[in-house]
PDB file of C-alpha atoms in Angstrom:
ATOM      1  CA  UNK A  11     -15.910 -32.336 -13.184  1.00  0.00           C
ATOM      2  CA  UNK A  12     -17.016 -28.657 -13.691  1.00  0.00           C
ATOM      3  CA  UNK A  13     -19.111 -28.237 -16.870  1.00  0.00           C
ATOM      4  CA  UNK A  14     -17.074 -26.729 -19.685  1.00  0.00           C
ATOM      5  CA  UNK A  15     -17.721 -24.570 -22.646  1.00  0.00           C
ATOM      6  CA  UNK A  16     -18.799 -26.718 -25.365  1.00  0.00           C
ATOM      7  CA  UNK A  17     -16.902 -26.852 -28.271  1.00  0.00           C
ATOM      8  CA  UNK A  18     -15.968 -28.497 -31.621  1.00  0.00           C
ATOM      9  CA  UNK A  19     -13.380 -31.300 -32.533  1.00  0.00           C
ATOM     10  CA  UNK A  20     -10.448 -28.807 -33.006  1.00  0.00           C
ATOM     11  CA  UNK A  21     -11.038 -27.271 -29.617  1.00  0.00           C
ATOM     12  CA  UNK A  22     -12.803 -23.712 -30.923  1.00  0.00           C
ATOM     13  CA  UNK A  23     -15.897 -22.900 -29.775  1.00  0.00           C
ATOM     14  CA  UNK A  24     -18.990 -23.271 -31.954  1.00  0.00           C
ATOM     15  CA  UNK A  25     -20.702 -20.432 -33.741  1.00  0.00           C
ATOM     16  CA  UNK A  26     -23.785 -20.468 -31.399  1.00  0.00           C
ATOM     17  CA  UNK A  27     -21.233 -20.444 -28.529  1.00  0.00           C
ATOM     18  CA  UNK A  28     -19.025 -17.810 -29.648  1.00  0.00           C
ATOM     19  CA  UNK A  29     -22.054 -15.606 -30.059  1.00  0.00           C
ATOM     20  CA  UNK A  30     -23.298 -16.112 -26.926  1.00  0.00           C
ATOM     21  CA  UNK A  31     -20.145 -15.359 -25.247  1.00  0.00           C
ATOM     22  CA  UNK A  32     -19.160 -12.545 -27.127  1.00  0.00           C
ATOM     23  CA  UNK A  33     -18.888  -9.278 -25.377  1.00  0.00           C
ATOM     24  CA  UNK A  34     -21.979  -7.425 -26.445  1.00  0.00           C
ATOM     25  CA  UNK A  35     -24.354 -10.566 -25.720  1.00  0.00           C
ATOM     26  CA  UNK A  36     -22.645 -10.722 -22.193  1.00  0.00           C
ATOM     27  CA  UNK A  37     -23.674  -7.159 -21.644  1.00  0.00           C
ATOM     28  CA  UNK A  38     -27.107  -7.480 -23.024  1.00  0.00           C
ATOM     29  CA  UNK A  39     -27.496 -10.400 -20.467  1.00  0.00           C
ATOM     30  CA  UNK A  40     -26.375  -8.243 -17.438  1.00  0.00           C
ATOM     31  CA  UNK A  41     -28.451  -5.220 -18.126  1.00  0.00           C
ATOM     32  CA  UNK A  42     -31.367  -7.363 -18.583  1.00  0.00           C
ATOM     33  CA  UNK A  43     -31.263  -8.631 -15.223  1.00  0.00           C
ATOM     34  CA  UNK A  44     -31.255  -5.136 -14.053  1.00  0.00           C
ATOM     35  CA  UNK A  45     -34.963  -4.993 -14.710  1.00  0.00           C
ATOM     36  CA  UNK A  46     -35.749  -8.114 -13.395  1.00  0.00           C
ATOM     37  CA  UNK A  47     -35.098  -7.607  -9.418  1.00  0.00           C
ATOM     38  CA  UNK A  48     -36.749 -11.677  -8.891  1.00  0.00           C
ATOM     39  CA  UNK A  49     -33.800 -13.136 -10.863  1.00  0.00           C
ATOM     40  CA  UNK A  50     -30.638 -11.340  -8.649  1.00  0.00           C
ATOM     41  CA  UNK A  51     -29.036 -13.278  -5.709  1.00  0.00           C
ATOM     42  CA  UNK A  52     -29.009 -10.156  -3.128  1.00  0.00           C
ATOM     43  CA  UNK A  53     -28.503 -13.088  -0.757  1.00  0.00           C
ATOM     44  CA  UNK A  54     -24.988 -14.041  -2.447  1.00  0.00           C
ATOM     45  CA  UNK A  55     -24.339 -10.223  -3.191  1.00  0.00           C
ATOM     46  CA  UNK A  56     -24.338  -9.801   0.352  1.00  0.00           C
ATOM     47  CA  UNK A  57     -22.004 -12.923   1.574  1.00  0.00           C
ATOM     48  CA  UNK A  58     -19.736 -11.308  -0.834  1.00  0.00           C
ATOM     49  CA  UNK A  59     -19.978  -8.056   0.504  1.00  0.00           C
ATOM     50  CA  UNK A  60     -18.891  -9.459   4.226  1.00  0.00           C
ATOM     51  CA  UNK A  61     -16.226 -11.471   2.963  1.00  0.00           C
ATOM     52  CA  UNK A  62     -14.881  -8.040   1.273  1.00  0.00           C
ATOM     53  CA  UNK A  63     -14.070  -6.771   4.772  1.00  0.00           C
ATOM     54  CA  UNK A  64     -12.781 -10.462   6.224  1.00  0.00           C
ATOM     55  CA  UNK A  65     -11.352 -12.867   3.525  1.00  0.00           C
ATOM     56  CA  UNK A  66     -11.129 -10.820   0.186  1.00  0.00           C
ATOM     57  CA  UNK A  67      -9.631 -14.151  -1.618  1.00  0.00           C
ATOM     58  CA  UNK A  68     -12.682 -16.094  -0.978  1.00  0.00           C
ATOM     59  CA  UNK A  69     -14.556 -13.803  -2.908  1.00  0.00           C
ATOM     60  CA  UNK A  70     -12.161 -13.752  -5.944  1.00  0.00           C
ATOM     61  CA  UNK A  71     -12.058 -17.826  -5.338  1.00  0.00           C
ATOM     62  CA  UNK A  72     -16.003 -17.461  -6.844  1.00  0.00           C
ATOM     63  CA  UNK A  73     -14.775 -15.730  -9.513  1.00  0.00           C
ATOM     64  CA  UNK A  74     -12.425 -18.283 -11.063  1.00  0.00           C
ATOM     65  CA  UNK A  75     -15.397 -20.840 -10.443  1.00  0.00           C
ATOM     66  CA  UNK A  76     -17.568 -18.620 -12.512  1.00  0.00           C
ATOM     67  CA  UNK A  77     -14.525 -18.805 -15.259  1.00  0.00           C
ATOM     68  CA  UNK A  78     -14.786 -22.306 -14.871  1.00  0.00           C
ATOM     69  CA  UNK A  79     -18.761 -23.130 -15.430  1.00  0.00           C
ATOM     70  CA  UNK A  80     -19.832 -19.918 -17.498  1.00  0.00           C
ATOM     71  CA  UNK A  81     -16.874 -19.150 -19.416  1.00  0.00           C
ATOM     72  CA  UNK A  82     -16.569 -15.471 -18.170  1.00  0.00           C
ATOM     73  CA  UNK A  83     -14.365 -13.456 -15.502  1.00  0.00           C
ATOM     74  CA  UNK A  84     -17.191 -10.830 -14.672  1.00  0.00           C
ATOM     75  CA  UNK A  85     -20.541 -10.832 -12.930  1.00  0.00           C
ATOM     76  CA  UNK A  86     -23.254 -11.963 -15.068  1.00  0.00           C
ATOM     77  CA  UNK A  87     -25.798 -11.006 -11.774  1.00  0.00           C
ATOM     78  CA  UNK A  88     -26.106  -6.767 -11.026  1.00  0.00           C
ATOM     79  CA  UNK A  89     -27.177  -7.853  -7.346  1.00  0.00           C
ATOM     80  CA  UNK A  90     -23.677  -6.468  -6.043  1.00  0.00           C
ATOM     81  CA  UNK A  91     -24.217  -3.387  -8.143  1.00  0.00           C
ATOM     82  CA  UNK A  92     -27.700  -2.787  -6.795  1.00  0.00           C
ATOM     83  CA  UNK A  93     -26.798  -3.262  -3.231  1.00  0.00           C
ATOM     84  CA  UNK A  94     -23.918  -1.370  -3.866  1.00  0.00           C
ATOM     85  CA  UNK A  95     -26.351   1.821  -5.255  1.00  0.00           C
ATOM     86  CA  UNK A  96     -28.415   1.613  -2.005  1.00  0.00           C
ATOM     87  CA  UNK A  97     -25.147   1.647   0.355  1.00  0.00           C
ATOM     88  CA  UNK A  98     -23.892   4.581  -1.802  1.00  0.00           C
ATOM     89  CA  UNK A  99     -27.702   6.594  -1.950  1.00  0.00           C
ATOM     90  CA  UNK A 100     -28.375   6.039   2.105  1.00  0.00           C
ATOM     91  CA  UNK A 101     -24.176   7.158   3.353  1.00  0.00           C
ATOM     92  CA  UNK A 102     -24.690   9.952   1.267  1.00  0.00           C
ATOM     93  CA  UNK A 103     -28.161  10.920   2.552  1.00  0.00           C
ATOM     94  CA  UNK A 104     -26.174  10.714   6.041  1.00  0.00           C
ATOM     95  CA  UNK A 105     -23.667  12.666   4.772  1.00  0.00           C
ATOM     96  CA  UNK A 106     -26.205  15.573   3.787  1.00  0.00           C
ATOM     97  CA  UNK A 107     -27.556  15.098   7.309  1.00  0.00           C
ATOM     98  CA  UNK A 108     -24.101  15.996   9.270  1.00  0.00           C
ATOM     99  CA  UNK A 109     -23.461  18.693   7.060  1.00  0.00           C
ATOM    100  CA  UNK A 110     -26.843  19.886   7.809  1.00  0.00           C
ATOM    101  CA  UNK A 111     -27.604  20.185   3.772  1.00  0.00           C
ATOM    102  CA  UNK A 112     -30.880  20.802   2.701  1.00  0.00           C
ATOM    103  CA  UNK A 113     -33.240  18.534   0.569  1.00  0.00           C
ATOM    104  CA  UNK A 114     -32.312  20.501  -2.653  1.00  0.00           C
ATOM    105  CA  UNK A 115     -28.489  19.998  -2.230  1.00  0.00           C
ATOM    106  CA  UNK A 116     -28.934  16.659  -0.350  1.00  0.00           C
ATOM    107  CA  UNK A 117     -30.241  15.486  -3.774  1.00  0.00           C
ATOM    108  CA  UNK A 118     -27.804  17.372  -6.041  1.00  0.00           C
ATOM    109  CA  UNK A 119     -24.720  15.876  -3.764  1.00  0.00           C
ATOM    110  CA  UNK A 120     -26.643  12.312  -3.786  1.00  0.00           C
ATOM    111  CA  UNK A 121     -26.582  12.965  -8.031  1.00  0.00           C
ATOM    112  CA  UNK A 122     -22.472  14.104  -8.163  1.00  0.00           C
ATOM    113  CA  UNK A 123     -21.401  11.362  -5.915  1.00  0.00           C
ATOM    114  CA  UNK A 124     -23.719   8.681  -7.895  1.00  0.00           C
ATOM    115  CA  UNK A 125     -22.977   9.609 -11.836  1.00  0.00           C
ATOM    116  CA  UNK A 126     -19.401  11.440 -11.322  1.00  0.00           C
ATOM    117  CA  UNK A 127     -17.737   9.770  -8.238  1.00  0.00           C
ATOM    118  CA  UNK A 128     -19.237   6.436  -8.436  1.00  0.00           C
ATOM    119  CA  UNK A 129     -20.183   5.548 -12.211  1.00  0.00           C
ATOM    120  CA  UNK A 130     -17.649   8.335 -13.805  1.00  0.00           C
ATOM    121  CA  UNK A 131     -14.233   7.752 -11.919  1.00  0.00           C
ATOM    122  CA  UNK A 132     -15.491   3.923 -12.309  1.00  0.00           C
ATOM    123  CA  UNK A 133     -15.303   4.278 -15.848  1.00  0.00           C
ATOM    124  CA  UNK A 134     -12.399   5.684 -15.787  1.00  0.00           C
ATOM    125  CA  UNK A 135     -10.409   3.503 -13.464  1.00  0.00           C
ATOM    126  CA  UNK A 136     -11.552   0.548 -14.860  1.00  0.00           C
ATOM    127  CA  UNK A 137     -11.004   1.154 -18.330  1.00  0.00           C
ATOM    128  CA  UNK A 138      -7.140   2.435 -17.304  1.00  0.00           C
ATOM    129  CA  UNK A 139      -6.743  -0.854 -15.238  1.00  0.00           C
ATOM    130  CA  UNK A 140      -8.122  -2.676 -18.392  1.00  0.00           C
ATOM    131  CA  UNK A 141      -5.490  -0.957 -20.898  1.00  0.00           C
ATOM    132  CA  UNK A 142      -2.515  -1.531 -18.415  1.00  0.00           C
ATOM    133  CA  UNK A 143      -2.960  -5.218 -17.518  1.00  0.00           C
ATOM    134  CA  UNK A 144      -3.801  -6.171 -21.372  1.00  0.00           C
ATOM    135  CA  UNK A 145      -0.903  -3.579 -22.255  1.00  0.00           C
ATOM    136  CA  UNK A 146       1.774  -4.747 -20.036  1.00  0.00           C
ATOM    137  CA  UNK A 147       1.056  -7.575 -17.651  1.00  0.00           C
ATOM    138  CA  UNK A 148      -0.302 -10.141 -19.839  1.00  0.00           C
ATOM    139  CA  UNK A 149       2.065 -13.397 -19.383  1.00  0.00           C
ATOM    140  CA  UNK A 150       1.473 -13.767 -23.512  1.00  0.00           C
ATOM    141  CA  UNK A 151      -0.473 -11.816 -25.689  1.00  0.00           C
ATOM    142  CA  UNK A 152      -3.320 -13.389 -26.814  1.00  0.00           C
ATOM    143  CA  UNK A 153      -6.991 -12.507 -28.639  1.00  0.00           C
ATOM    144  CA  UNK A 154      -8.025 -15.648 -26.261  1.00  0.00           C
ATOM    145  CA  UNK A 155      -6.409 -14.754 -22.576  1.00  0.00           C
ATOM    146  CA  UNK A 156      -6.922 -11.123 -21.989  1.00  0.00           C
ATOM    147  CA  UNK A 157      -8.576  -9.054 -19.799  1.00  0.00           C
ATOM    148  CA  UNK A 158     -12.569  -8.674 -19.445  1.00  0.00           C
ATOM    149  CA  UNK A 159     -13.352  -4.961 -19.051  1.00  0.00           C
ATOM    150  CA  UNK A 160     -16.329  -6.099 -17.326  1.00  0.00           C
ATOM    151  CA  UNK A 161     -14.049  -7.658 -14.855  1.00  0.00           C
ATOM    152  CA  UNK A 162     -11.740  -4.960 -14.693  1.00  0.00           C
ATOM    153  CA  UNK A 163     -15.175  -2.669 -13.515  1.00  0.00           C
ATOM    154  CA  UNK A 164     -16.055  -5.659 -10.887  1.00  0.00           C
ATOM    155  CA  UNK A 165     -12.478  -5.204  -9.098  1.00  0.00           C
ATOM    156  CA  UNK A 166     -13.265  -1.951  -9.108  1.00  0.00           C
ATOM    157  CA  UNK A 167     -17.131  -2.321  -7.620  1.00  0.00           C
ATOM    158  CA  UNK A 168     -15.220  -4.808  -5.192  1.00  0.00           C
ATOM    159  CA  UNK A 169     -12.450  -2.254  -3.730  1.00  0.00           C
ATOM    160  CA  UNK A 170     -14.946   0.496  -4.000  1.00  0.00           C
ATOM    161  CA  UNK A 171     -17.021  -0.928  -1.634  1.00  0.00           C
ATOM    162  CA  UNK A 172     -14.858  -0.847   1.611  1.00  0.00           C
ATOM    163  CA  UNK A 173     -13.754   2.605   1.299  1.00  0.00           C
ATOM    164  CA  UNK A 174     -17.469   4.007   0.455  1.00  0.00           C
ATOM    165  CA  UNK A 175     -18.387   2.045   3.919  1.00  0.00           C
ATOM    166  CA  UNK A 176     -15.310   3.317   5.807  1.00  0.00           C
ATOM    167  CA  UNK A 177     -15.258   7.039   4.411  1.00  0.00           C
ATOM    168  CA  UNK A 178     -18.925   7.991   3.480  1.00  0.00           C
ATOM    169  CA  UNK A 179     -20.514   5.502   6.650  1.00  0.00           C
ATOM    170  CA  UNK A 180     -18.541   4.753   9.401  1.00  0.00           C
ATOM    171  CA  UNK A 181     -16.928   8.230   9.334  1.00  0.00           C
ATOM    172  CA  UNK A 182     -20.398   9.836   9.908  1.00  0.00           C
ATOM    173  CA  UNK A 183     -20.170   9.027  13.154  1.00  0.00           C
ATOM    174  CA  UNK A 184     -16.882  10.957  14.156  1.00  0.00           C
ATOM    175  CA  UNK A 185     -17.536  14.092  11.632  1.00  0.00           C
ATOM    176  CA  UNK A 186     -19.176  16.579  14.029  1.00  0.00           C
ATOM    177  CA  UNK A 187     -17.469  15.281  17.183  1.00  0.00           C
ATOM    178  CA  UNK A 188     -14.189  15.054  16.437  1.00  0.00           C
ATOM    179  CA  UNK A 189     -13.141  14.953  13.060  1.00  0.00           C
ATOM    180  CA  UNK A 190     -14.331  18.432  11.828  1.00  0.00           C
ATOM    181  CA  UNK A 191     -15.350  20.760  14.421  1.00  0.00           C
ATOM    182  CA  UNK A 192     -11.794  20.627  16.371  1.00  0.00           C
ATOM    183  CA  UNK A 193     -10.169  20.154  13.262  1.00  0.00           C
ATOM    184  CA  UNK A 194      -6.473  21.849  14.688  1.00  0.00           C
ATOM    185  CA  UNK A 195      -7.196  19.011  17.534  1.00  0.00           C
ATOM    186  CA  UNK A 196      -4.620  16.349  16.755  1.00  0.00           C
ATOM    187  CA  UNK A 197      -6.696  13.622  18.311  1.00  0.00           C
ATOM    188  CA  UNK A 198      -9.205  14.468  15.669  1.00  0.00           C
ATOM    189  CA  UNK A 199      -7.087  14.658  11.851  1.00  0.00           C
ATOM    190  CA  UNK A 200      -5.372  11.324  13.285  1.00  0.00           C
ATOM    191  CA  UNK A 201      -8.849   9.683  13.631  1.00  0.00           C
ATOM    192  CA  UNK A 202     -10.004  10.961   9.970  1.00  0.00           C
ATOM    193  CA  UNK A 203      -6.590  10.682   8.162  1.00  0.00           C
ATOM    194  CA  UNK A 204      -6.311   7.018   9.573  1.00  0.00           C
ATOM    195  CA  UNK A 205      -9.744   5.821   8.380  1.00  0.00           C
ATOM    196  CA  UNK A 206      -8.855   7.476   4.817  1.00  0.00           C
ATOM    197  CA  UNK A 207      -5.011   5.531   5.046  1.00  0.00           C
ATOM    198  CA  UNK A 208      -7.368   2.102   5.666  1.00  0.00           C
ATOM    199  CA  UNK A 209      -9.683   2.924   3.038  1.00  0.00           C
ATOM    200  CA  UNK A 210      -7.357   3.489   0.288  1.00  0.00           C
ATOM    201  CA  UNK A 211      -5.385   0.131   1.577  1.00  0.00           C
ATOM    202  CA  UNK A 212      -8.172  -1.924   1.468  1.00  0.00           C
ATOM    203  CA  UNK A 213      -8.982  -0.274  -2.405  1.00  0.00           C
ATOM    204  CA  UNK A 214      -5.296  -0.960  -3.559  1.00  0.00           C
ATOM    205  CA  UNK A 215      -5.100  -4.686  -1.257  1.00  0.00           C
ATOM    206  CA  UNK A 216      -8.757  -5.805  -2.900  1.00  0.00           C
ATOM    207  CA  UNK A 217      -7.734  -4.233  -6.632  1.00  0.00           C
ATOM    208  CA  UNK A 218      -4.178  -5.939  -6.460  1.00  0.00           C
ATOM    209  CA  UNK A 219      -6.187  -9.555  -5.237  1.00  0.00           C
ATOM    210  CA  UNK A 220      -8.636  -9.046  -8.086  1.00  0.00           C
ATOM    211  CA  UNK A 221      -6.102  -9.234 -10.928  1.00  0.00           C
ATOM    212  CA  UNK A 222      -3.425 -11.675  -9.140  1.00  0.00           C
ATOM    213  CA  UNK A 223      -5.634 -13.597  -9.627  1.00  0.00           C
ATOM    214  CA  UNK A 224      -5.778 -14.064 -13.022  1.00  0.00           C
ATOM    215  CA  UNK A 225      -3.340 -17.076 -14.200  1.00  0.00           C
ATOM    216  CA  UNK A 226      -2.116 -15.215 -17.046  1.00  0.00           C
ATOM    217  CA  UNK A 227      -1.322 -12.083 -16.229  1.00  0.00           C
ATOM    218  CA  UNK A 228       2.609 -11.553 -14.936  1.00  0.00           C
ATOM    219  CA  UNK A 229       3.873  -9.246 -12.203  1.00  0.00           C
ATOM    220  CA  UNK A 230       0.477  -8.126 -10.688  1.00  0.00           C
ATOM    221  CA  UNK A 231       2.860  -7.022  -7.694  1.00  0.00           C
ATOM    222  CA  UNK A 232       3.203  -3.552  -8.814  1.00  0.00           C
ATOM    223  CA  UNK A 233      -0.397  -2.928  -8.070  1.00  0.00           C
ATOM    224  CA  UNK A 234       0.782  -2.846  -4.416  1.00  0.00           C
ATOM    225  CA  UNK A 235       3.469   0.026  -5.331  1.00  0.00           C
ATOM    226  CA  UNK A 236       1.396   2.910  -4.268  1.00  0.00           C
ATOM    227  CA  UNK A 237       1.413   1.607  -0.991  1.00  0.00           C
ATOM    228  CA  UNK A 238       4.490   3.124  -0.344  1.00  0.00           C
ATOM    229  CA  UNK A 239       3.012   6.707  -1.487  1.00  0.00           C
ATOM    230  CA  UNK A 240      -0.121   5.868   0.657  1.00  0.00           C
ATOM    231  CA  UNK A 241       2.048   6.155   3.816  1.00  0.00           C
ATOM    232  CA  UNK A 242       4.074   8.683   2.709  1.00  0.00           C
ATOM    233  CA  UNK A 243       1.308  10.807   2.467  1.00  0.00           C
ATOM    234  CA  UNK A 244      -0.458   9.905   5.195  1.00  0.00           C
ATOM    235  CA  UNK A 245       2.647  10.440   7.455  1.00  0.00           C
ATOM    236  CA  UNK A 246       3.064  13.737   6.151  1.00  0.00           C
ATOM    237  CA  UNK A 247      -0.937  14.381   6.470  1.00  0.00           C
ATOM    238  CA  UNK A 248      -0.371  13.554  10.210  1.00  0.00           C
ATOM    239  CA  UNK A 249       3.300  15.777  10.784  1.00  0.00           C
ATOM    240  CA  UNK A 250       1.712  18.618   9.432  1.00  0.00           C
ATOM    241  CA  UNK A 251      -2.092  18.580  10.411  1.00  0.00           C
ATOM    242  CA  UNK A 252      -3.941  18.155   7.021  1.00  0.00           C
ATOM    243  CA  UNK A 253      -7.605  17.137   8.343  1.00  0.00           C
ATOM    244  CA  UNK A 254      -8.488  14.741   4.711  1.00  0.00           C
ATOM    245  CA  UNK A 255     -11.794  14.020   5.733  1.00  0.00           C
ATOM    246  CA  UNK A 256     -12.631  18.305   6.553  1.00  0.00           C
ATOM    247  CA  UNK A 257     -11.262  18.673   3.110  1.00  0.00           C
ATOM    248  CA  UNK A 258     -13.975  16.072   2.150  1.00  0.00           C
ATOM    249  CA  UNK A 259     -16.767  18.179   3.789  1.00  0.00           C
ATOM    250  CA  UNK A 260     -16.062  21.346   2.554  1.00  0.00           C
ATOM    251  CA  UNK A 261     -15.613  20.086  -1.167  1.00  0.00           C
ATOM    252  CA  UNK A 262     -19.188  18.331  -1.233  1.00  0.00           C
ATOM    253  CA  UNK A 263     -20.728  21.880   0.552  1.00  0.00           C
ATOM    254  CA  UNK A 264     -18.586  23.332  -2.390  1.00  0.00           C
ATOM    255  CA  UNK A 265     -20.542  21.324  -5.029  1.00  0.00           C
ATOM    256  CA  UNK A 266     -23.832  21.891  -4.046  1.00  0.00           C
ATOM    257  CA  UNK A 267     -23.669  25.637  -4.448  1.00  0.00           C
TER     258      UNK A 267
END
């Protein structure tokens, strides 16, 4: 048997337990731990890092566990987050490098992309995917089954992470060689626009396994709608020579002006 919440003889959770699982105290815990580096499971962080790339599910399989033993949805360990902060700092640094940025706008792209593209739009996504699902997917409205904005910002940290590995990382290597410099070369927006179409995929596939598997929310399938506009676009990116990832360049030589 997993170990349970405790509670009282009508089933509600005890005072001391409803305070210490109360959404402020859950939040205190987490940012705690971000200043104690000896109590974070990088080793775990990472295994679910790989299995972001390979088996997705067996990653949200650890979530429900957590559900199960610690009464919570969301990461009560900022190892993933960390990890996640050091993937983001060094692509970026790379990215400065191919664009042949200085140390000056190096740093000032490494600042944009940290607080605006990664912490900002985070924000912002995962507070919209919060109000929708509690808005219009839960099975019953309930004060007791909804869901965790915290979690809401994991799904996003977990779909985040393959398309900041394919697009600010693995890209690198194809940016001065054939993604950029022969940008009319067709050989060359294929190669960039492709990466970007598998990217966003893996961000909508990841986000749509995150909340499906919740047991009480209803028709998660729509998540996988703008799949349809994913290829769309990307077809039409291909037909008509849009280079996505040169558009990517010169708007991060744009911001550090």
């Amino acid at each position: 048997m997993l170990p349970l919440t405790s509670s009282s003889s009508n089933g509600s959770l005890s005072a001391r337990d409803a305070a210490r699982h109360t959404a402020g105290a859950k939040r205190y815990k987490y940012l705690r731990r971000l200043l104690h580096f000896g109590q974070m499971d990088f080793e775990f962080a990472v295994w679910q890092m790989l299995y972001l790339f390979t088996s997705p599910q067996r990653v949200y399989r650890n979530f429900h566990y957590r559900k199960q033993t610690k009464d919570q949805w969301a990461r009560d360990d900022p190892a993933f987050l960390v990890l996640l902060s050091v993937w983001l700092c060094v692509s970026t640094v790379g990215f400065g490098l191919v664009l042949d940025m200085g140390a000056v706008e190096t740093l000032k792209l490494l600042l944009w992309v940290v607080f605006v593209d990664c912490i900002g739009v985070g924000l912002l996504i995962s507070t919209l995917m919060w109000f929708v699902t509690n808005k219009y997917l839960l099975k019953q409205p309930s004060r007791d089954l909804d869901v965790e904005w915290g979690y809401a910002f994991d799904v996003h940290l977990n779909a985040f992470y393959p398309l900041l590995v394919i697009l600010h990382f693995l890209q690198l290597f194809f940016i001065n060689h054939i993604v950029v410099i022969d940008s009319d070369w067709f050989v060359g927006y294929f190669v960039g626009n492709s990466m970007w179409l598998v990217a966003i995929g893996y961000y909508l596939y990841i986000t749509f396994l995150g909340y499906n598997v919740l047991p009480f929310l209803r028709n998660t399938v729509v998540l996988l709608y703008p799949f349809a506009l994913l290829v769309l676009v990307y077809v039409l990116s291909v037909s008509l020579g849009w280079n996505l990832t040169r558009g990517l360049c010169d708007f991060y030589k744009y911001r550090v002006r």
